[in-house]
Amino acid sequence: MKEPEFVGNTPRDLQTLKSWCARRNEAALDPELPIIDSHHHFYDDERGRFLLAEMQEEVGQGHNIVATVYLQHKAGYRQDGPVAMRPVGEVAFAAEIARQSREGATRFCAGIVGHADLTLGEGVRDVLEAMGEAGEGRFKGVRHGATWDDGRAAYGRTFAPRHLLLTPEFRRGFAQLAPMGLSFDAWIYHPQLPDLMDLLTSFPETPVVLNHCGGVLGVPPYTDRAAVHASWSAAIRKLAGFPNLSVKLGGLGMLYGGAQWHLAEDPPDSSALATAWRPYIETCIEAFGPDRAMFESNFPVDKQSCGYGVLWNAFKRVTVGYSPSERADLFHGTASRFYRLG
């Protein structure tokens, strides 16, 4: 049977997803285990509305989400002024949500990762300083997305230039991060992992976290899952040799990975997700160790494949054999240390 054609990561709107995910409810496993959701988004634009109220509804599904880290998603940009400074608005947008939620049990946006154009070179320092002020102590670092592919994953996307991480202008901007006490979130696809190795070789002092298990593609031409896993896992093991690199465990519900949960009448349960995701999560943990690996929801993007509570149950199922201290790192400690959450 011919596989359905990939038409982007977000083919269904948020209201449709809310109704679909409601068809699968599970009680939270290990409900007392503290969790820092190390990667999620907010926005209120043509993509829909996913703000504090919507995230609180997700968090209210029984897991002990004690804090979250907001990741840039082109939301809340300034509408005028210098183009380079417009992303500062997103940091202020996330900081305002943090203020709105400061009395609750969950510290939403305890850490904020913004976008700054690192190809500005030394000129990006002014942007980073403005973000630090806008973040009110919560601004922790930047993500300058570098995803590129000439296969089906390119559908509906505007990519960064190919080999962005290797360019001199990007590296001049990247060099500003460590002296300012900032980290970098690396968002690339698995065929690009060698570029990250090259970057890390040149910048051994800059804290970097690899997003989404390294962006494993599963859409054409990457449909041979065994071959993809072999090449990806080899790169992951090499990357783990860089002590300044950590990895986020998640993003596996994004449709570019080739999963087709979104086509089913009912969303998957956590056992099915754990079975599908275990080969990727365990490979990352074995390579990096629990002290350099952190779980993420990547919501609402990963909601295309499953519900929030079910997602965390899947992560807990995958790690049931780990010690209490190892699980503490994976679900809370690593994220707290990497993002300096206190």
PDB file of C-alpha atoms in Angstrom, residues 10-206:
ATOM      1  CA  THR A  10       0.663  20.641  11.075  1.00  0.00           C
ATOM      2  CA  PRO A  11      -2.118  19.529   8.703  1.00  0.00           C
ATOM      3  CA  ARG A  12      -4.816  19.720  11.406  1.00  0.00           C
ATOM      4  CA  ASP A  13      -5.903  22.810  13.325  1.00  0.00           C
ATOM      5  CA  LEU A  14      -5.817  23.041  17.108  1.00  0.00           C
ATOM      6  CA  GLN A  15      -9.568  22.668  17.592  1.00  0.00           C
ATOM      7  CA  THR A  16      -9.587  19.469  15.557  1.00  0.00           C
ATOM      8  CA  LEU A  17      -6.652  18.185  17.586  1.00  0.00           C
ATOM      9  CA  LYS A  18      -8.379  18.991  20.868  1.00  0.00           C
ATOM     10  CA  SER A  19     -11.387  16.878  19.908  1.00  0.00           C
ATOM     11  CA  TRP A  20      -9.229  14.049  18.567  1.00  0.00           C
ATOM     12  CA  CYS A  21      -6.932  13.865  21.591  1.00  0.00           C
ATOM     13  CA  ALA A  22      -9.955  13.842  23.911  1.00  0.00           C
ATOM     14  CA  ARG A  23     -10.761  10.387  22.532  1.00  0.00           C
ATOM     15  CA  ARG A  24      -7.797   8.949  24.470  1.00  0.00           C
ATOM     16  CA  ASN A  25      -7.485   9.645  28.189  1.00  0.00           C
ATOM     17  CA  GLU A  26      -5.063   7.974  30.577  1.00  0.00           C
ATOM     18  CA  ALA A  27      -4.376   8.412  34.264  1.00  0.00           C
ATOM     19  CA  ALA A  28      -0.910   9.831  34.837  1.00  0.00           C
ATOM     20  CA  LEU A  29       1.743   7.265  35.684  1.00  0.00           C
ATOM     21  CA  ASP A  30       4.047   8.203  38.590  1.00  0.00           C
ATOM     22  CA  PRO A  31       2.063  11.420  39.093  1.00  0.00           C
ATOM     23  CA  GLU A  32       4.414  12.805  41.754  1.00  0.00           C
ATOM     24  CA  LEU A  33       7.526  12.715  39.544  1.00  0.00           C
ATOM     25  CA  PRO A  34       8.626  16.356  39.028  1.00  0.00           C
ATOM     26  CA  ILE A  35       8.838  17.342  35.362  1.00  0.00           C
ATOM     27  CA  ILE A  36      10.308  20.323  33.587  1.00  0.00           C
ATOM     28  CA  ASP A  37       8.850  20.496  30.095  1.00  0.00           C
ATOM     29  CA  SER A  38      12.009  21.659  28.369  1.00  0.00           C
ATOM     30  CA  HIS A  39      10.456  22.653  25.048  1.00  0.00           C
ATOM     31  CA  HIS A  40       7.060  24.076  24.127  1.00  0.00           C
ATOM     32  CA  HIS A  41       5.577  26.995  22.223  1.00  0.00           C
ATOM     33  CA  PHE A  42       2.907  29.691  22.518  1.00  0.00           C
ATOM     34  CA  TYR A  43       1.253  31.648  19.730  1.00  0.00           C
ATOM     35  CA  ASP A  44      -1.944  33.477  18.818  1.00  0.00           C
ATOM     36  CA  ASP A  45      -2.022  34.114  15.080  1.00  0.00           C
ATOM     37  CA  GLU A  46      -3.025  32.483  11.807  1.00  0.00           C
ATOM     38  CA  ARG A  47      -1.784  29.152  13.189  1.00  0.00           C
ATOM     39  CA  GLY A  48      -4.423  29.281  15.929  1.00  0.00           C
ATOM     40  CA  ARG A  49      -4.448  30.163  19.603  1.00  0.00           C
ATOM     41  CA  PHE A  50      -2.232  28.295  22.044  1.00  0.00           C
ATOM     42  CA  LEU A  51      -1.549  30.484  25.042  1.00  0.00           C
ATOM     43  CA  LEU A  52      -1.424  30.100  28.815  1.00  0.00           C
ATOM     44  CA  ALA A  53      -5.010  28.860  29.218  1.00  0.00           C
ATOM     45  CA  GLU A  54      -4.508  26.183  26.580  1.00  0.00           C
ATOM     46  CA  MET A  55      -1.202  25.049  28.078  1.00  0.00           C
ATOM     47  CA  GLN A  56      -2.690  24.992  31.571  1.00  0.00           C
ATOM     48  CA  GLU A  57      -5.366  22.653  30.261  1.00  0.00           C
ATOM     49  CA  GLU A  58      -2.653  20.323  28.949  1.00  0.00           C
ATOM     50  CA  VAL A  59      -0.651  20.499  32.173  1.00  0.00           C
ATOM     51  CA  GLY A  60      -3.790  19.767  34.183  1.00  0.00           C
ATOM     52  CA  GLN A  61      -3.867  16.151  33.015  1.00  0.00           C
ATOM     53  CA  GLY A  62      -2.264  14.786  36.161  1.00  0.00           C
ATOM     54  CA  HIS A  63       1.498  15.001  35.634  1.00  0.00           C
ATOM     55  CA  ASN A  64       3.620  17.081  38.001  1.00  0.00           C
ATOM     56  CA  ILE A  65       4.833  19.774  35.601  1.00  0.00           C
ATOM     57  CA  VAL A  66       6.774  22.096  37.891  1.00  0.00           C
ATOM     58  CA  ALA A  67       8.246  24.382  35.213  1.00  0.00           C
ATOM     59  CA  THR A  68       8.482  24.880  31.468  1.00  0.00           C
ATOM     60  CA  VAL A  69      10.927  26.306  28.949  1.00  0.00           C
ATOM     61  CA  TYR A  70       9.530  28.420  26.123  1.00  0.00           C
ATOM     62  CA  LEU A  71      11.122  27.961  22.700  1.00  0.00           C
ATOM     63  CA  GLN A  72      10.969  30.540  19.932  1.00  0.00           C
ATOM     64  CA  HIS A  73       8.226  29.967  17.374  1.00  0.00           C
ATOM     65  CA  LYS A  74       7.969  33.306  15.548  1.00  0.00           C
ATOM     66  CA  ALA A  75       5.325  34.586  17.949  1.00  0.00           C
ATOM     67  CA  GLY A  76       4.891  38.056  19.395  1.00  0.00           C
ATOM     68  CA  TYR A  77       7.441  39.749  17.137  1.00  0.00           C
ATOM     69  CA  ARG A  78       7.553  43.535  17.111  1.00  0.00           C
ATOM     70  CA  GLN A  79       5.693  44.896  14.105  1.00  0.00           C
ATOM     71  CA  ASP A  80       8.055  47.770  13.396  1.00  0.00           C
ATOM     72  CA  GLY A  81      11.545  49.018  14.100  1.00  0.00           C
ATOM     73  CA  PRO A  82      14.819  47.416  12.982  1.00  0.00           C
ATOM     74  CA  VAL A  83      14.224  43.944  11.556  1.00  0.00           C
ATOM     75  CA  ALA A  84      17.011  42.448  13.653  1.00  0.00           C
ATOM     76  CA  MET A  85      15.317  43.677  16.829  1.00  0.00           C
ATOM     77  CA  ARG A  86      11.810  42.442  16.055  1.00  0.00           C
ATOM     78  CA  PRO A  87      12.332  38.981  17.636  1.00  0.00           C
ATOM     79  CA  VAL A  88      12.928  40.759  20.956  1.00  0.00           C
ATOM     80  CA  GLY A  89       9.152  41.050  21.056  1.00  0.00           C
ATOM     81  CA  GLU A  90       8.850  37.281  21.391  1.00  0.00           C
ATOM     82  CA  VAL A  91      10.985  37.235  24.519  1.00  0.00           C
ATOM     83  CA  ALA A  92       8.822  39.990  26.025  1.00  0.00           C
ATOM     84  CA  PHE A  93       5.702  38.031  24.972  1.00  0.00           C
ATOM     85  CA  ALA A  94       6.900  34.922  26.827  1.00  0.00           C
ATOM     86  CA  ALA A  95       8.002  36.939  29.859  1.00  0.00           C
ATOM     87  CA  GLU A  96       4.509  38.415  30.122  1.00  0.00           C
ATOM     88  CA  ILE A  97       3.006  34.913  30.151  1.00  0.00           C
ATOM     89  CA  ALA A  98       5.454  34.015  32.921  1.00  0.00           C
ATOM     90  CA  ARG A  99       4.199  36.976  34.951  1.00  0.00           C
ATOM     91  CA  GLN A 100       0.575  35.959  34.379  1.00  0.00           C
ATOM     92  CA  SER A 101       1.250  32.501  35.794  1.00  0.00           C
ATOM     93  CA  ARG A 102       3.627  33.303  38.638  1.00  0.00           C
ATOM     94  CA  GLU A 103       1.105  32.409  41.367  1.00  0.00           C
ATOM     95  CA  GLY A 104       0.413  28.918  40.036  1.00  0.00           C
ATOM     96  CA  ALA A 105       1.959  25.532  40.776  1.00  0.00           C
ATOM     97  CA  THR A 106       3.759  25.480  37.410  1.00  0.00           C
ATOM     98  CA  ARG A 107       6.442  28.043  36.553  1.00  0.00           C
ATOM     99  CA  PHE A 108       5.519  28.602  32.915  1.00  0.00           C
ATOM    100  CA  CYS A 109       8.311  30.093  30.804  1.00  0.00           C
ATOM    101  CA  ALA A 110      10.787  29.747  33.658  1.00  0.00           C
ATOM    102  CA  GLY A 111      13.322  29.735  30.856  1.00  0.00           C
ATOM    103  CA  ILE A 112      12.937  31.547  27.537  1.00  0.00           C
ATOM    104  CA  VAL A 113      14.833  30.738  24.347  1.00  0.00           C
ATOM    105  CA  GLY A 114      14.458  33.386  21.663  1.00  0.00           C
ATOM    106  CA  HIS A 115      15.508  33.716  18.052  1.00  0.00           C
ATOM    107  CA  ALA A 116      18.349  36.012  17.107  1.00  0.00           C
ATOM    108  CA  ASP A 117      19.883  36.187  13.654  1.00  0.00           C
ATOM    109  CA  LEU A 118      23.397  34.982  14.340  1.00  0.00           C
ATOM    110  CA  THR A 119      24.462  35.849  10.794  1.00  0.00           C
ATOM    111  CA  LEU A 120      24.598  39.435  12.050  1.00  0.00           C
ATOM    112  CA  GLY A 121      27.973  38.466  13.476  1.00  0.00           C
ATOM    113  CA  GLU A 122      29.210  40.730  16.234  1.00  0.00           C
ATOM    114  CA  GLY A 123      26.171  42.930  15.628  1.00  0.00           C
ATOM    115  CA  VAL A 124      23.894  40.359  17.237  1.00  0.00           C
ATOM    116  CA  ARG A 125      25.217  41.334  20.652  1.00  0.00           C
ATOM    117  CA  ASP A 126      22.886  44.347  20.793  1.00  0.00           C
ATOM    118  CA  VAL A 127      19.934  42.056  20.052  1.00  0.00           C
ATOM    119  CA  LEU A 128      20.975  39.602  22.758  1.00  0.00           C
ATOM    120  CA  GLU A 129      21.345  42.384  25.304  1.00  0.00           C
ATOM    121  CA  ALA A 130      17.853  43.644  24.456  1.00  0.00           C
ATOM    122  CA  MET A 131      16.495  40.118  24.857  1.00  0.00           C
ATOM    123  CA  GLY A 132      18.144  39.824  28.235  1.00  0.00           C
ATOM    124  CA  GLU A 133      16.364  42.975  29.365  1.00  0.00           C
ATOM    125  CA  ALA A 134      13.026  41.867  27.890  1.00  0.00           C
ATOM    126  CA  GLY A 135      13.287  38.444  29.515  1.00  0.00           C
ATOM    127  CA  GLU A 136      13.482  39.806  33.057  1.00  0.00           C
ATOM    128  CA  GLY A 137      15.974  37.148  34.124  1.00  0.00           C
ATOM    129  CA  ARG A 138      14.337  34.313  32.187  1.00  0.00           C
ATOM    130  CA  PHE A 139      16.163  34.684  28.855  1.00  0.00           C
ATOM    131  CA  LYS A 140      18.565  31.750  28.631  1.00  0.00           C
ATOM    132  CA  GLY A 141      19.694  31.440  25.031  1.00  0.00           C
ATOM    133  CA  VAL A 142      18.781  31.400  21.367  1.00  0.00           C
ATOM    134  CA  ARG A 143      17.639  29.069  18.663  1.00  0.00           C
ATOM    135  CA  HIS A 144      18.512  29.978  15.098  1.00  0.00           C
ATOM    136  CA  GLY A 145      16.863  27.181  13.141  1.00  0.00           C
ATOM    137  CA  ALA A 146      19.141  25.611  10.539  1.00  0.00           C
ATOM    138  CA  THR A 147      16.954  22.834   9.113  1.00  0.00           C
ATOM    139  CA  TRP A 148      17.564  22.124   5.427  1.00  0.00           C
ATOM    140  CA  ASP A 149      16.678  19.234   3.136  1.00  0.00           C
ATOM    141  CA  ASP A 150      15.918  18.834  -0.551  1.00  0.00           C
ATOM    142  CA  GLY A 151      13.512  15.922  -0.027  1.00  0.00           C
ATOM    143  CA  ARG A 152       9.863  15.819   0.968  1.00  0.00           C
ATOM    144  CA  ALA A 153      10.575  17.458   4.333  1.00  0.00           C
ATOM    145  CA  ALA A 154      10.889  20.721   2.399  1.00  0.00           C
ATOM    146  CA  TYR A 155       7.120  20.761   1.766  1.00  0.00           C
ATOM    147  CA  GLY A 156       5.643  24.096   2.788  1.00  0.00           C
ATOM    148  CA  ARG A 157       8.791  25.278   4.550  1.00  0.00           C
ATOM    149  CA  THR A 158      11.250  28.091   4.082  1.00  0.00           C
ATOM    150  CA  PHE A 159      14.627  26.689   5.009  1.00  0.00           C
ATOM    151  CA  ALA A 160      17.779  28.338   6.236  1.00  0.00           C
ATOM    152  CA  PRO A 161      20.696  28.332   3.792  1.00  0.00           C
ATOM    153  CA  ARG A 162      22.323  24.938   3.375  1.00  0.00           C
ATOM    154  CA  HIS A 163      25.228  24.360   5.813  1.00  0.00           C
ATOM    155  CA  LEU A 164      24.331  27.495   7.772  1.00  0.00           C
ATOM    156  CA  LEU A 165      26.280  26.263  10.808  1.00  0.00           C
ATOM    157  CA  LEU A 166      29.486  26.233   8.764  1.00  0.00           C
ATOM    158  CA  THR A 167      29.323  29.820   7.495  1.00  0.00           C
ATOM    159  CA  PRO A 168      31.754  32.434   8.868  1.00  0.00           C
ATOM    160  CA  GLU A 169      29.036  35.019   9.490  1.00  0.00           C
ATOM    161  CA  PHE A 170      26.938  32.576  11.554  1.00  0.00           C
ATOM    162  CA  ARG A 171      29.970  31.589  13.590  1.00  0.00           C
ATOM    163  CA  ARG A 172      30.859  35.190  14.355  1.00  0.00           C
ATOM    164  CA  GLY A 173      27.402  35.571  15.851  1.00  0.00           C
ATOM    165  CA  PHE A 174      27.573  32.208  17.603  1.00  0.00           C
ATOM    166  CA  ALA A 175      30.824  33.321  19.231  1.00  0.00           C
ATOM    167  CA  GLN A 176      28.893  35.990  21.158  1.00  0.00           C
ATOM    168  CA  LEU A 177      26.822  33.463  23.135  1.00  0.00           C
ATOM    169  CA  ALA A 178      29.266  31.935  25.611  1.00  0.00           C
ATOM    170  CA  PRO A 179      30.773  35.257  26.784  1.00  0.00           C
ATOM    171  CA  MET A 180      27.224  36.426  27.554  1.00  0.00           C
ATOM    172  CA  GLY A 181      26.359  33.270  29.495  1.00  0.00           C
ATOM    173  CA  LEU A 182      23.883  32.077  26.854  1.00  0.00           C
ATOM    174  CA  SER A 183      23.191  28.650  25.386  1.00  0.00           C
ATOM    175  CA  PHE A 184      22.211  27.492  21.908  1.00  0.00           C
ATOM    176  CA  ASP A 185      19.348  25.219  20.861  1.00  0.00           C
ATOM    177  CA  ALA A 186      20.352  23.323  17.716  1.00  0.00           C
ATOM    178  CA  TRP A 187      17.436  22.579  15.380  1.00  0.00           C
ATOM    179  CA  ILE A 188      18.582  20.544  12.377  1.00  0.00           C
ATOM    180  CA  TYR A 189      17.651  17.322  10.576  1.00  0.00           C
ATOM    181  CA  HIS A 190      19.622  14.105  11.032  1.00  0.00           C
ATOM    182  CA  PRO A 191      21.516  14.353   7.692  1.00  0.00           C
ATOM    183  CA  GLN A 192      22.935  17.668   8.977  1.00  0.00           C
ATOM    184  CA  LEU A 193      24.402  16.286  12.203  1.00  0.00           C
ATOM    185  CA  PRO A 194      27.978  16.386  10.818  1.00  0.00           C
ATOM    186  CA  ASP A 195      27.631  20.173  10.529  1.00  0.00           C
ATOM    187  CA  LEU A 196      26.890  20.334  14.252  1.00  0.00           C
ATOM    188  CA  MET A 197      29.976  18.242  14.991  1.00  0.00           C
ATOM    189  CA  ASP A 198      32.068  20.765  13.094  1.00  0.00           C
ATOM    190  CA  LEU A 199      30.510  23.658  15.008  1.00  0.00           C
ATOM    191  CA  LEU A 200      31.089  22.001  18.375  1.00  0.00           C
ATOM    192  CA  THR A 201      34.722  21.338  17.498  1.00  0.00           C
ATOM    193  CA  SER A 202      35.232  25.083  17.051  1.00  0.00           C
ATOM    194  CA  PHE A 203      33.222  26.127  20.129  1.00  0.00           C
ATOM    195  CA  PRO A 204      33.880  23.685  22.981  1.00  0.00           C
ATOM    196  CA  GLU A 205      32.826  26.175  25.671  1.00  0.00           C
ATOM    197  CA  THR A 206      29.338  27.044  24.383  1.00  0.00           C
TER     198      THR A 206
END
